[in-house]
Amino acid sequence: MNSLFLTVVFILLMANLLLNLKKMRKQPLTLRWLCRIAYAVSTSLIICTVLHIEIPMPTRFFVNHVSPWVFSLLEIPAATFK
């Protein structure tokens, strides 16, 4: 990801947090904790990306391991018809 994109996403994340702080005080405790966890995870992912720390994501596993296996299964019948 490009650093400009990450900077814009981080600024929007912090602006959203600051705009919602006043409204969050009136929300139930569980919703406040859910929002805190979401902001913490988002911020930590941005920081890890900036520091070039690769986090194992489920999509990466699917693209690297499952998709080649599926394509290899699909190529076998196609080769028998040639």
mmCIF file of N, CA and C in Angstrom:
data_model
loop_
_atom_site.group_PDB
_atom_site.id
_atom_site.type_symbol
_atom_site.label_atom_id
_atom_site.label_comp_id
_atom_site.label_asym_id
_atom_site.label_seq_id
_atom_site.Cartn_x
_atom_site.Cartn_y
_atom_site.Cartn_z
ATOM 1 N N MET A 1 0.830 -1.174 0.000
ATOM 2 C CA MET A 1 0.000 0.000 0.000
ATOM 3 C C MET A 1 0.869 1.230 0.000
ATOM 4 N N ASN A 2 0.374 2.198 -0.616
ATOM 5 C CA ASN A 2 1.076 3.450 -0.727
ATOM 6 C C ASN A 2 0.921 4.249 0.576
ATOM 7 N N SER A 3 1.953 4.972 0.958
ATOM 8 C CA SER A 3 1.942 5.676 2.245
ATOM 9 C C SER A 3 0.911 6.805 2.283
ATOM 10 N N LEU A 4 0.619 7.416 1.149
ATOM 11 C CA LEU A 4 -0.402 8.456 1.116
ATOM 12 C C LEU A 4 -1.773 7.865 1.455
ATOM 13 N N PHE A 5 -2.078 6.700 0.886
ATOM 14 C CA PHE A 5 -3.345 6.036 1.170
ATOM 15 C C PHE A 5 -3.448 5.688 2.651
ATOM 16 N N LEU A 6 -2.367 5.140 3.217
ATOM 17 C CA LEU A 6 -2.380 4.784 4.635
ATOM 18 C C LEU A 6 -2.555 6.013 5.518
ATOM 19 N N THR A 7 -1.928 7.114 5.144
ATOM 20 C CA THR A 7 -2.063 8.344 5.911
ATOM 21 C C THR A 7 -3.495 8.850 5.872
ATOM 22 N N VAL A 8 -4.102 8.833 4.708
ATOM 23 C CA VAL A 8 -5.487 9.292 4.578
ATOM 24 C C VAL A 8 -6.432 8.401 5.377
ATOM 25 N N VAL A 9 -6.246 7.087 5.307
ATOM 26 C CA VAL A 9 -7.096 6.168 6.065
ATOM 27 C C VAL A 9 -6.927 6.391 7.560
ATOM 28 N N PHE A 10 -5.692 6.599 8.007
ATOM 29 C CA PHE A 10 -5.449 6.833 9.430
ATOM 30 C C PHE A 10 -6.082 8.152 9.883
ATOM 31 N N ILE A 11 -5.978 9.191 9.088
ATOM 32 C CA ILE A 11 -6.586 10.482 9.439
ATOM 33 C C ILE A 11 -8.105 10.353 9.503
ATOM 34 N N LEU A 12 -8.692 9.647 8.537
ATOM 35 C CA LEU A 12 -10.140 9.448 8.562
ATOM 36 C C LEU A 12 -10.576 8.611 9.772
ATOM 37 N N LEU A 13 -9.781 7.624 10.124
ATOM 38 C CA LEU A 13 -10.079 6.796 11.288
ATOM 39 C C LEU A 13 -10.064 7.634 12.562
ATOM 40 N N MET A 14 -9.049 8.466 12.716
ATOM 41 C CA MET A 14 -8.956 9.305 13.908
ATOM 42 C C MET A 14 -10.043 10.384 13.933
ATOM 43 N N ALA A 15 -10.370 10.947 12.762
ATOM 44 C CA ALA A 15 -11.444 11.945 12.697
ATOM 45 C C ALA A 15 -12.775 11.310 13.079
ATOM 46 N N ASN A 16 -13.023 10.106 12.599
ATOM 47 C CA ASN A 16 -14.243 9.393 12.950
ATOM 48 C C ASN A 16 -14.297 9.118 14.444
ATOM 49 N N LEU A 17 -13.167 8.733 15.013
ATOM 50 C CA LEU A 17 -13.113 8.487 16.448
ATOM 51 C C LEU A 17 -13.428 9.752 17.230
ATOM 52 N N LEU A 18 -12.816 10.863 16.851
ATOM 53 C CA LEU A 18 -13.040 12.114 17.570
ATOM 54 C C LEU A 18 -14.480 12.622 17.424
ATOM 55 N N LEU A 19 -15.069 12.428 16.258
ATOM 56 C CA LEU A 19 -16.457 12.868 16.056
ATOM 57 C C LEU A 19 -17.455 12.016 16.837
ATOM 58 N N ASN A 20 -17.122 10.765 17.075
ATOM 59 C CA ASN A 20 -18.050 9.864 17.755
ATOM 60 C C ASN A 20 -17.813 9.746 19.254
ATOM 61 N N LEU A 21 -16.796 10.385 19.791
ATOM 62 C CA LEU A 21 -16.507 10.255 21.221
ATOM 63 C C LEU A 21 -17.676 10.725 22.084
ATOM 64 N N LYS A 22 -18.282 11.846 21.731
ATOM 65 C CA LYS A 22 -19.370 12.397 22.524
ATOM 66 C C LYS A 22 -20.591 11.475 22.497
ATOM 67 N N LYS A 23 -20.886 10.915 21.330
ATOM 68 C CA LYS A 23 -22.042 10.020 21.204
ATOM 69 C C LYS A 23 -21.788 8.667 21.856
ATOM 70 N N MET A 24 -20.530 8.239 21.878
ATOM 71 C CA MET A 24 -20.199 6.930 22.443
ATOM 72 C C MET A 24 -20.432 6.874 23.949
ATOM 73 N N ARG A 25 -20.341 7.995 24.625
ATOM 74 C CA ARG A 25 -20.534 7.997 26.078
ATOM 75 C C ARG A 25 -21.950 7.576 26.460
ATOM 76 N N LYS A 26 -22.906 7.795 25.563
ATOM 77 C CA LYS A 26 -24.303 7.469 25.844
ATOM 78 C C LYS A 26 -24.666 6.042 25.423
ATOM 79 N N GLN A 27 -23.755 5.356 24.762
ATOM 80 C CA GLN A 27 -24.030 4.010 24.269
ATOM 81 C C GLN A 27 -23.786 2.970 25.371
ATOM 82 N N PRO A 28 -24.368 1.775 25.198
ATOM 83 C CA PRO A 28 -24.120 0.707 26.188
ATOM 84 C C PRO A 28 -22.636 0.319 26.232
ATOM 85 N N LEU A 29 -22.251 -0.250 27.334
ATOM 86 C CA LEU A 29 -20.841 -0.595 27.554
ATOM 87 C C LEU A 29 -20.327 -1.580 26.514
ATOM 88 N N THR A 30 -21.142 -2.540 26.116
ATOM 89 C CA THR A 30 -20.691 -3.537 25.141
ATOM 90 C C THR A 30 -20.392 -2.893 23.791
ATOM 91 N N LEU A 31 -21.206 -1.939 23.379
ATOM 92 C CA LEU A 31 -20.960 -1.249 22.113
ATOM 93 C C LEU A 31 -19.701 -0.391 22.193
ATOM 94 N N ARG A 32 -19.481 0.229 23.341
ATOM 95 C CA ARG A 32 -18.254 1.016 23.513
ATOM 96 C C ARG A 32 -17.025 0.131 23.429
ATOM 97 N N TRP A 33 -17.076 -1.060 24.035
ATOM 98 C CA TRP A 33 -15.939 -1.980 23.962
ATOM 99 C C TRP A 33 -15.728 -2.496 22.551
ATOM 100 N N LEU A 34 -16.821 -2.759 21.846
ATOM 101 C CA LEU A 34 -16.714 -3.210 20.463
ATOM 102 C C LEU A 34 -16.037 -2.146 19.597
ATOM 103 N N CYS A 35 -16.421 -0.900 19.784
ATOM 104 C CA CYS A 35 -15.795 0.183 19.019
ATOM 105 C C CYS A 35 -14.330 0.351 19.386
ATOM 106 N N ARG A 36 -14.008 0.231 20.662
ATOM 107 C CA ARG A 36 -12.601 0.330 21.075
ATOM 108 C C ARG A 36 -11.763 -0.769 20.441
ATOM 109 N N ILE A 37 -12.304 -1.980 20.420
ATOM 110 C CA ILE A 37 -11.576 -3.098 19.821
ATOM 111 C C ILE A 37 -11.398 -2.875 18.323
ATOM 112 N N ALA A 38 -12.446 -2.393 17.646
ATOM 113 C CA ALA A 38 -12.354 -2.144 16.205
ATOM 114 C C ALA A 38 -11.315 -1.071 15.897
ATOM 115 N N TYR A 39 -11.307 0.006 16.681
ATOM 116 C CA TYR A 39 -10.310 1.054 16.470
ATOM 117 C C TYR A 39 -8.905 0.555 16.772
ATOM 118 N N ALA A 40 -8.753 -0.248 17.811
ATOM 119 C CA ALA A 40 -7.428 -0.775 18.159
ATOM 120 C C ALA A 40 -6.905 -1.712 17.078
ATOM 121 N N VAL A 41 -7.765 -2.582 16.569
ATOM 122 C CA VAL A 41 -7.333 -3.500 15.515
ATOM 123 C C VAL A 41 -6.979 -2.732 14.247
ATOM 124 N N SER A 42 -7.802 -1.760 13.875
ATOM 125 C CA SER A 42 -7.525 -0.966 12.675
ATOM 126 C C SER A 42 -6.215 -0.200 12.803
ATOM 127 N N THR A 43 -6.015 0.415 13.944
ATOM 128 C CA THR A 43 -4.782 1.176 14.161
ATOM 129 C C THR A 43 -3.564 0.248 14.163
ATOM 130 N N SER A 44 -3.680 -0.907 14.805
ATOM 131 C CA SER A 44 -2.536 -1.825 14.830
ATOM 132 C C SER A 44 -2.227 -2.375 13.443
ATOM 133 N N LEU A 45 -3.247 -2.628 12.617
ATOM 134 C CA LEU A 45 -2.990 -3.085 11.249
ATOM 135 C C LEU A 45 -2.286 -2.011 10.426
ATOM 136 N N ILE A 46 -2.685 -0.771 10.600
ATOM 137 C CA ILE A 46 -2.026 0.323 9.875
ATOM 138 C C ILE A 46 -0.575 0.450 10.329
ATOM 139 N N ILE A 47 -0.336 0.372 11.628
ATOM 140 C CA ILE A 47 1.028 0.488 12.145
ATOM 141 C C ILE A 47 1.893 -0.683 11.659
ATOM 142 N N CYS A 48 1.338 -1.889 11.655
ATOM 143 C CA CYS A 48 2.097 -3.046 11.161
ATOM 144 C C CYS A 48 2.424 -2.901 9.679
ATOM 145 N N THR A 49 1.506 -2.357 8.907
ATOM 146 C CA THR A 49 1.765 -2.148 7.487
ATOM 147 C C THR A 49 2.860 -1.113 7.288
ATOM 148 N N VAL A 50 2.837 -0.050 8.082
ATOM 149 C CA VAL A 50 3.876 0.984 7.979
ATOM 150 C C VAL A 50 5.243 0.416 8.358
ATOM 151 N N LEU A 51 5.280 -0.461 9.352
ATOM 152 C CA LEU A 51 6.539 -1.047 9.808
ATOM 153 C C LEU A 51 6.947 -2.280 8.995
ATOM 154 N N HIS A 52 6.200 -2.614 7.938
ATOM 155 C CA HIS A 52 6.478 -3.752 7.060
ATOM 156 C C HIS A 52 6.459 -5.084 7.804
ATOM 157 N N ILE A 53 5.534 -5.215 8.734
ATOM 158 C CA ILE A 53 5.328 -6.467 9.447
ATOM 159 C C ILE A 53 4.154 -7.167 8.771
ATOM 160 N N GLU A 54 4.409 -8.364 8.253
ATOM 161 C CA GLU A 54 3.345 -9.089 7.566
ATOM 162 C C GLU A 54 2.516 -9.876 8.571
ATOM 163 N N ILE A 55 1.224 -9.688 8.477
ATOM 164 C CA ILE A 55 0.290 -10.372 9.361
ATOM 165 C C ILE A 55 -0.390 -11.470 8.551
ATOM 166 N N PRO A 56 -0.427 -12.693 9.047
ATOM 167 C CA PRO A 56 -1.089 -13.758 8.285
ATOM 168 C C PRO A 56 -2.590 -13.503 8.196
ATOM 169 N N MET A 57 -3.053 -13.274 6.994
ATOM 170 C CA MET A 57 -4.465 -12.989 6.771
ATOM 171 C C MET A 57 -5.121 -14.192 6.094
ATOM 172 N N PRO A 58 -6.395 -14.435 6.349
ATOM 173 C CA PRO A 58 -7.072 -15.587 5.737
ATOM 174 C C PRO A 58 -7.103 -15.510 4.207
ATOM 175 N N THR A 59 -7.205 -14.326 3.646
ATOM 176 C CA THR A 59 -7.240 -14.220 2.183
ATOM 177 C C THR A 59 -5.908 -14.633 1.576
ATOM 178 N N ARG A 60 -4.816 -14.314 2.236
ATOM 179 C CA ARG A 60 -3.503 -14.699 1.725
ATOM 180 C C ARG A 60 -3.349 -16.215 1.724
ATOM 181 N N PHE A 61 -3.839 -16.888 2.765
ATOM 182 C CA PHE A 61 -3.808 -18.344 2.801
ATOM 183 C C PHE A 61 -4.634 -18.916 1.643
ATOM 184 N N PHE A 62 -5.800 -18.339 1.415
ATOM 185 C CA PHE A 62 -6.662 -18.831 0.340
ATOM 186 C C PHE A 62 -5.986 -18.660 -1.018
ATOM 187 N N VAL A 63 -5.408 -17.498 -1.255
ATOM 188 C CA VAL A 63 -4.783 -17.234 -2.548
ATOM 189 C C VAL A 63 -3.536 -18.089 -2.752
ATOM 190 N N ASN A 64 -2.744 -18.280 -1.721
ATOM 191 C CA ASN A 64 -1.487 -19.015 -1.871
ATOM 192 C C ASN A 64 -1.636 -20.531 -1.813
ATOM 193 N N HIS A 65 -2.628 -21.056 -1.116
ATOM 194 C CA HIS A 65 -2.716 -22.498 -0.914
ATOM 195 C C HIS A 65 -3.964 -23.135 -1.525
ATOM 196 N N VAL A 66 -5.108 -22.527 -1.319
ATOM 197 C CA VAL A 66 -6.348 -23.155 -1.766
ATOM 198 C C VAL A 66 -6.568 -22.967 -3.267
ATOM 199 N N SER A 67 -6.353 -21.766 -3.777
ATOM 200 C CA SER A 67 -6.590 -21.510 -5.205
ATOM 201 C C SER A 67 -5.713 -22.368 -6.122
ATOM 202 N N PRO A 68 -4.412 -22.487 -5.884
ATOM 203 C CA PRO A 68 -3.622 -23.370 -6.754
ATOM 204 C C PRO A 68 -4.092 -24.823 -6.711
ATOM 205 N N TRP A 69 -4.530 -25.280 -5.548
ATOM 206 C CA TRP A 69 -5.027 -26.641 -5.438
ATOM 207 C C TRP A 69 -6.299 -26.818 -6.281
ATOM 208 N N VAL A 70 -7.209 -25.831 -6.209
ATOM 209 C CA VAL A 70 -8.448 -25.904 -6.993
ATOM 210 C C VAL A 70 -8.129 -25.855 -8.482
ATOM 211 N N PHE A 71 -7.224 -24.976 -8.882
ATOM 212 C CA PHE A 71 -6.855 -24.894 -10.298
ATOM 213 C C PHE A 71 -6.188 -26.187 -10.773
ATOM 214 N N SER A 72 -5.412 -26.825 -9.915
ATOM 215 C CA SER A 72 -4.803 -28.098 -10.320
ATOM 216 C C SER A 72 -5.877 -29.168 -10.499
ATOM 217 N N LEU A 73 -6.916 -29.141 -9.699
ATOM 218 C CA LEU A 73 -8.020 -30.085 -9.878
ATOM 219 C C LEU A 73 -8.785 -29.817 -11.170
ATOM 220 N N LEU A 74 -8.930 -28.557 -11.523
ATOM 221 C CA LEU A 74 -9.661 -28.211 -12.731
ATOM 222 C C LEU A 74 -8.861 -28.497 -13.998
ATOM 223 N N GLU A 75 -7.543 -28.496 -13.919
ATOM 224 C CA GLU A 75 -6.708 -28.738 -15.098
ATOM 225 C C GLU A 75 -6.634 -30.208 -15.459
ATOM 226 N N ILE A 76 -6.815 -31.106 -14.534
ATOM 227 C CA ILE A 76 -6.701 -32.546 -14.816
ATOM 228 C C ILE A 76 -7.760 -33.024 -15.820
ATOM 229 N N PRO A 77 -9.045 -32.717 -15.619
ATOM 230 C CA PRO A 77 -10.021 -33.170 -16.619
ATOM 231 C C PRO A 77 -9.848 -32.488 -17.968
ATOM 232 N N ALA A 78 -9.417 -31.265 -17.979
ATOM 233 C CA ALA A 78 -9.222 -30.562 -19.253
ATOM 234 C C ALA A 78 -8.106 -31.216 -20.062
ATOM 235 N N ALA A 79 -7.085 -31.734 -19.391
ATOM 236 C CA ALA A 79 -5.971 -32.368 -20.113
ATOM 237 C C ALA A 79 -6.377 -33.723 -20.697
ATOM 238 N N THR A 80 -7.346 -34.386 -20.100
ATOM 239 C CA THR A 80 -7.752 -35.700 -20.625
ATOM 240 C C THR A 80 -8.559 -35.595 -21.906
ATOM 241 N N PHE A 81 -9.172 -34.427 -22.178
ATOM 242 C CA PHE A 81 -9.980 -34.256 -23.381
ATOM 243 C C PHE A 81 -9.161 -33.851 -24.585
ATOM 244 N N LYS A 82 -7.876 -33.541 -24.407
ATOM 245 C CA LYS A 82 -7.063 -33.088 -25.542
ATOM 246 C C LYS A 82 -6.488 -34.231 -26.298
#
